């Protein structure tokens, strides 16, 4: 749902909500109330409803519902149910009393529990509206993203079929070259084996939504090794990672984009400022960083299609549960990606 549509729906909702509420009050509320007190009370009450509604809609729901943190959501709802009468009491019985001299409740025998109970209708009502509104928005956006993913996947599959050359033919040919060169030129044979493994990984493993983290790291290592080989080893790059990632899984081909960007745009021949790629796990999350220097004449396109595709993919896979931080100054480009491991 676009922001413009969302804002329009909210304006319509509040117009109808306030209109019906004022119509009901005009029928049921006594006509001889102090006009100043009535205007200020209605205005403050509306602002309080807006505060509770959007505290739930914009802060609590996005932090709990996408990540299925239901306990925290329930606790937060009870907190807002208590917060509503607390703010109302301060505004109406303290501030408005000083301004107009009128109380809304009889303060002589007002019981706190009764006050909370008496206001629960208003607080629960506005919370239910905010929950329903957020769930409708969430379902709308989720369905839109799923539809977009299906279309993009079909397009990718079609493009893959158009460009496909029999993988078995490629693998068998590369394995034949590897066997022929194993004894006479082991260095080239090792490079051919790495290339064969990369092709196999891209062809088969990328079809899976999730792959072993250790396989993704091996794919990056082979890519870096071949890049070094291409330039006769005159490449300043450091790849730091543990030897064992266990059985952790991540989305396939998620990390290669950032390494490709560093090699494409970065300075790779400065031993004092190498491209540094690091992958580590911490508290059940992957922390992946790429840091590199780049020439002033070369500028990254931070809003390029590659970064946009990665951001969209992360938003779908890990809504509100990931971090992609890209920092760029006049000389250095730094990327930090943090995602949960499965």
Coordinates of C-alpha atoms in Angstrom, one line a residue:
X1 CA 0.0 0.0 0.0
X2 CA 1.4 3.4 -1.0
X3 CA 1.8 6.1 1.6
X4 CA -0.7 8.4 -0.1
X5 CA -3.4 5.7 0.0
X6 CA -2.6 4.9 3.6
X7 CA -2.8 8.6 4.6
X8 CA -6.1 9.0 2.7
X9 CA -7.7 5.9 4.4
X10 CA -6.6 7.3 7.8
X11 CA -8.2 10.7 7.0
X12 CA -11.4 9.1 6.0
X13 CA -11.4 6.9 9.1
X14 CA -10.8 9.8 11.5
X15 CA -13.4 11.9 9.7
X16 CA -16.1 9.2 10.2
X17 CA -14.9 8.3 13.7
X18 CA -15.0 11.8 15.0
X19 CA -18.2 12.7 13.2
X20 CA -20.1 9.7 14.6
X21 CA -18.6 10.3 18.1
X22 CA -19.7 13.9 18.1
X23 CA -23.1 13.0 16.8
X24 CA -23.5 10.5 19.6
X25 CA -22.4 13.1 22.2
X26 CA -24.8 15.7 20.9
X27 CA -27.6 13.3 21.6
X28 CA -26.6 11.9 25.0
X29 CA -24.5 14.6 26.7
X30 CA -26.2 17.3 28.8
X31 CA -26.6 20.7 27.0
X32 CA -25.8 22.9 30.0
X33 CA -22.1 21.9 30.3
X34 CA -19.5 24.7 30.4
X35 CA -18.7 25.5 26.7
X36 CA -14.9 26.2 27.4
X37 CA -14.6 23.0 29.4
X38 CA -16.5 21.0 26.7
X39 CA -14.3 22.3 23.9
X40 CA -11.0 21.7 25.7
X41 CA -12.2 18.2 26.9
X42 CA -13.2 17.1 23.4
X43 CA -10.0 18.4 21.9
X44 CA -7.8 16.7 24.6
X45 CA -9.8 13.5 24.4
X46 CA -9.3 13.4 20.6
X47 CA -5.6 14.0 20.9
X48 CA -5.3 11.3 23.5
X49 CA -7.1 8.8 21.1
X50 CA -4.7 9.8 18.4
X51 CA -1.7 9.3 20.7
X52 CA -2.8 5.8 21.8
X53 CA -3.9 4.8 18.2
X54 CA -0.6 5.7 16.6
X55 CA 1.6 4.5 19.5
X56 CA 0.1 1.1 18.8
X57 CA -0.1 1.4 15.0
X58 CA 3.4 2.9 14.3
X59 CA 5.5 1.7 17.2
X60 CA 4.2 -1.5 18.9
X61 CA 2.6 -3.4 16.0
X62 CA 5.5 -3.1 13.6
X63 CA 7.9 -4.3 16.3
X64 CA 5.8 -7.3 17.4
X65 CA 3.4 -8.6 14.7
X66 CA 5.9 -9.2 11.8
X67 CA 8.2 -11.1 14.2
X68 CA 5.3 -12.9 15.9
X69 CA 6.2 -11.6 19.3
X70 CA 2.7 -12.1 20.7
X71 CA 3.5 -11.9 24.4
X72 CA 5.1 -8.5 24.0
X73 CA 2.2 -7.4 21.9
X74 CA -0.3 -8.4 24.6
X75 CA 1.7 -6.8 27.4
X76 CA 2.0 -3.6 25.4
X77 CA -1.8 -3.5 24.9
X78 CA -2.4 -3.8 28.6
X79 CA 0.2 -1.0 29.1
X80 CA -1.7 1.3 26.8
X81 CA -5.0 0.4 28.5
X82 CA -3.5 1.7 31.7
X83 CA -1.7 4.7 30.0
X84 CA -5.0 5.9 28.5
X85 CA -6.8 6.7 31.8
X86 CA -3.6 8.0 33.4
X87 CA -3.1 10.6 30.8
X88 CA -6.8 11.5 30.7
X89 CA -6.8 11.9 34.5
X90 CA -3.9 14.3 34.4
X91 CA -5.4 16.3 31.6
X92 CA -9.0 16.5 32.7
X93 CA -8.9 16.4 36.5
X94 CA -5.7 18.4 37.0
X95 CA -4.9 20.7 34.0
X96 CA -8.5 21.4 32.9
X97 CA -9.6 21.9 36.5
X98 CA -7.0 24.6 36.9
X99 CA -8.2 26.3 33.7
X100 CA -12.0 26.0 34.1
X101 CA -12.7 25.0 37.6
X102 CA -14.6 21.9 36.5
X103 CA -13.9 18.2 37.2
X104 CA -15.2 15.4 34.9
X105 CA -15.5 12.9 37.8
X106 CA -16.6 13.4 41.4
X107 CA -13.2 13.6 43.0
X108 CA -14.5 13.0 46.5
X109 CA -15.0 9.2 46.2
X110 CA -13.2 8.4 42.9
X111 CA -11.7 5.0 43.0
X112 CA -8.6 4.4 40.8
X113 CA -9.7 0.9 39.7
X114 CA -13.2 2.2 38.8
X115 CA -11.6 5.0 36.8
X116 CA -9.5 2.5 34.8
X117 CA -12.5 0.3 34.3
X118 CA -14.7 3.2 33.3
X119 CA -12.2 4.3 30.7
X120 CA -11.5 0.8 29.4
X121 CA -14.3 1.1 26.8
X122 CA -12.5 4.0 25.1
X123 CA -9.0 2.6 25.4
X124 CA -9.9 -0.9 24.2
X125 CA -12.0 0.5 21.4
X126 CA -9.2 2.7 20.0
X127 CA -6.7 -0.2 20.4
X128 CA -8.9 -2.5 18.5
X129 CA -9.2 0.0 15.7
X130 CA -5.5 0.4 15.5
X131 CA -4.9 -3.4 15.5
X132 CA -7.4 -4.0 12.8
X133 CA -5.9 -1.2 10.7
X134 CA -2.4 -2.5 11.1
X135 CA -3.4 -6.1 10.3
X136 CA -5.2 -4.9 7.1
X137 CA -2.1 -2.9 6.1
X138 CA 0.2 -5.8 6.9
X139 CA -1.9 -8.4 5.0
X140 CA -2.1 -6.0 2.0
X141 CA 1.6 -5.4 1.9
X142 CA 2.4 -9.1 2.4
X143 CA 0.1 -10.2 -0.4
X144 CA 1.6 -7.5 -2.7
X145 CA 5.2 -8.6 -1.9
X146 CA 4.3 -12.3 -2.4
X147 CA 2.7 -11.5 -5.8
X148 CA 5.7 -9.5 -6.8
X149 CA 8.1 -12.3 -5.8
X150 CA 6.2 -14.8 -7.8
X151 CA 6.2 -12.7 -10.9
X152 CA 10.0 -11.9 -10.5
X153 CA 10.7 -15.6 -9.9
X154 CA 8.8 -16.6 -13.1
X155 CA 10.7 -14.0 -15.1
X156 CA 14.0 -15.2 -13.7
X157 CA 13.1 -18.8 -14.5
X158 CA 12.2 -17.8 -18.1
X159 CA 15.4 -15.8 -18.5
X160 CA 17.4 -18.8 -17.1
X161 CA 15.8 -21.1 -19.6
X162 CA 16.6 -18.7 -22.4
X163 CA 20.3 -18.5 -21.4
X164 CA 20.7 -22.1 -20.3
X165 CA 23.4 -24.3 -21.7
X166 CA 23.2 -27.9 -20.4
X167 CA 24.9 -27.8 -17.0
X168 CA 26.0 -31.4 -17.4
X169 CA 27.9 -30.6 -20.5
X170 CA 29.7 -27.7 -18.8
X171 CA 30.5 -29.7 -15.7
X172 CA 31.7 -32.7 -17.7
X173 CA 33.9 -30.5 -19.9
X174 CA 35.4 -28.7 -16.9
X175 CA 36.1 -32.0 -15.1
X176 CA 37.8 -33.3 -18.3
X177 CA 40.0 -30.2 -18.4
X178 CA 40.8 -30.6 -14.7
X179 CA 41.8 -34.3 -15.3
X180 CA 44.0 -33.4 -18.3
X181 CA 45.8 -30.6 -16.4
X182 CA 46.0 -32.2 -13.0
X183 CA 49.5 -33.6 -13.5
X184 CA 51.0 -31.0 -16.0
X185 CA 49.6 -27.8 -14.6
X186 CA 48.0 -28.3 -11.1
X187 CA 47.5 -24.5 -10.5
X188 CA 45.2 -24.2 -13.6
X189 CA 43.6 -27.5 -12.7
X190 CA 42.7 -26.1 -9.2
X191 CA 41.2 -23.0 -10.7
X192 CA 39.1 -25.1 -13.1
X193 CA 37.9 -27.1 -10.2
X194 CA 36.9 -23.9 -8.3
X195 CA 35.1 -22.6 -11.4
X196 CA 33.2 -25.9 -11.7
X197 CA 32.2 -25.8 -8.1
X198 CA 30.9 -22.2 -8.5
X199 CA 28.9 -23.1 -11.6
X200 CA 27.4 -26.1 -9.8
X201 CA 26.5 -24.0 -6.8
X202 CA 24.9 -21.2 -8.9
X203 CA 23.0 -23.8 -11.0
X204 CA 21.7 -26.1 -8.3
X205 CA 22.0 -24.6 -4.9
X206 CA 20.6 -21.2 -5.9
X207 CA 17.3 -23.0 -6.7
X208 CA 16.9 -23.5 -2.9
X209 CA 15.6 -20.6 -0.9
X210 CA 18.0 -21.4 2.0
X211 CA 21.5 -22.9 1.8
X212 CA 24.2 -23.8 4.3
X213 CA 26.2 -20.8 5.4
X214 CA 29.4 -22.8 5.0
X215 CA 28.6 -23.4 1.3
X216 CA 27.9 -19.7 0.7
X217 CA 31.2 -18.8 2.3
X218 CA 33.0 -21.4 0.2
X219 CA 31.4 -19.9 -2.9
X220 CA 32.7 -16.5 -1.9
X221 CA 36.2 -17.9 -1.2
X222 CA 36.3 -19.5 -4.7
X223 CA 35.1 -16.2 -6.2
X224 CA 37.8 -14.3 -4.4
X225 CA 40.5 -16.8 -5.4
X226 CA 39.6 -16.7 -9.1
X227 CA 39.5 -12.9 -9.0
X228 CA 43.1 -13.0 -7.6
X229 CA 44.1 -15.5 -10.2
X230 CA 42.7 -13.2 -12.9
X231 CA 45.1 -10.5 -11.9
X232 CA 48.1 -12.8 -11.2
X233 CA 47.6 -12.4 -7.4
X234 CA 48.1 -8.7 -7.4
X235 CA 44.9 -8.1 -5.5
X236 CA 44.8 -6.7 -2.0
X237 CA 41.9 -8.5 -0.4
X238 CA 41.4 -10.1 3.0
X239 CA 38.6 -12.6 3.7
X240 CA 38.1 -13.3 7.4
X241 CA 35.7 -16.0 8.5
X242 CA 35.6 -19.0 10.9
X243 CA 36.4 -22.5 9.6
X244 CA 33.2 -24.0 10.9
X245 CA 29.7 -22.5 10.6
X246 CA 27.9 -25.6 11.7
X247 CA 24.5 -26.1 10.1
X248 CA 23.4 -22.5 10.0
X249 CA 21.5 -21.5 6.8
X250 CA 21.0 -18.2 5.0
X251 CA 19.2 -17.2 1.7
X252 CA 21.2 -18.3 -1.3
X253 CA 23.5 -15.9 -3.2
X254 CA 22.7 -13.1 -0.7
X255 CA 26.3 -12.0 0.0
X256 CA 28.0 -12.1 -3.4
X257 CA 26.5 -8.8 -4.5
X258 CA 28.5 -6.8 -1.9
X259 CA 31.8 -8.6 -2.8
X260 CA 31.2 -8.0 -6.5
X261 CA 30.6 -4.3 -5.8
X262 CA 33.8 -4.0 -3.8
X263 CA 35.8 -5.5 -6.6
X264 CA 34.0 -3.5 -9.3
X265 CA 34.2 -0.1 -7.7
X266 CA 36.9 -0.4 -5.1
X267 CA 40.6 0.0 -5.1
X268 CA 42.0 -3.6 -5.2
X269 CA 45.7 -2.9 -5.8
X270 CA 46.6 -1.0 -2.6
X271 CA 48.2 -3.3 -0.1
X272 CA 47.9 -0.6 2.6
X273 CA 44.1 -0.4 2.1
X274 CA 42.9 -3.9 1.1
X275 CA 39.3 -4.9 0.5
X276 CA 38.3 -6.5 3.8
X277 CA 35.5 -9.0 3.8
X278 CA 34.5 -10.5 7.1
X279 CA 31.8 -13.0 8.1
X280 CA 31.1 -14.0 11.7
X281 CA 28.2 -15.3 13.8
X282 CA 27.1 -13.8 17.1
X283 CA 24.0 -14.6 19.2
X284 CA 22.3 -16.5 16.4
X285 CA 22.9 -13.8 13.8
X286 CA 25.3 -13.4 10.9
X287 CA 27.3 -10.2 10.8
X288 CA 28.8 -9.7 7.3
X289 CA 30.9 -6.7 6.5
X290 CA 32.7 -5.4 3.4
X291 CA 35.1 -2.4 3.7
X292 CA 37.0 -1.0 0.8
X293 CA 38.6 2.2 -0.5
X294 CA 37.5 3.6 -3.8
X295 CA 38.9 6.2 -6.1
X296 CA 37.4 9.7 -5.9
X297 CA 36.6 9.6 -9.6
X298 CA 34.7 6.4 -9.1
X299 CA 31.3 6.7 -7.3
X300 CA 29.1 4.0 -6.0
X301 CA 25.4 4.1 -7.0
X302 CA 23.9 3.6 -3.6
X303 CA 20.5 3.4 -5.1
X304 CA 21.4 1.1 -7.9
X305 CA 19.2 -1.9 -8.9
X306 CA 21.5 -4.3 -7.1
X307 CA 21.1 -2.7 -3.7
X308 CA 17.4 -2.2 -4.3
X309 CA 16.9 -5.9 -5.1
X310 CA 18.8 -6.9 -2.0
X311 CA 16.8 -4.5 0.2
X312 CA 13.5 -5.8 -1.1
X313 CA 14.6 -9.4 -0.6
X314 CA 15.7 -8.7 3.0
X315 CA 12.4 -6.8 3.7
X316 CA 10.4 -9.8 2.5
X317 CA 12.6 -12.5 4.2
X318 CA 13.3 -10.6 7.5
X319 CA 10.7 -7.8 8.0
X320 CA 11.8 -5.6 10.9
X321 CA 14.4 -8.2 11.8
X322 CA 17.6 -7.3 9.9
X323 CA 20.0 -4.5 9.4
X324 CA 21.7 -3.3 6.2
X325 CA 23.9 -0.3 6.8
X326 CA 25.8 1.3 3.9
X327 CA 28.2 4.1 4.8
X328 CA 30.2 6.1 2.2
X329 CA 32.5 9.0 2.6
X330 CA 35.0 10.6 0.2
X331 CA 37.3 7.6 0.2
X332 CA 35.8 4.6 1.8
X333 CA 32.7 2.4 1.3
X334 CA 31.5 0.2 4.1
X335 CA 28.6 -2.3 4.2
X336 CA 27.4 -4.1 7.3
X337 CA 24.6 -6.7 7.0
X338 CA 23.1 -8.4 10.0
X339 CA 20.5 -11.2 9.6
X340 CA 19.1 -13.9 11.8
X341 CA 20.4 -17.5 11.2
X342 CA 18.2 -20.5 10.8

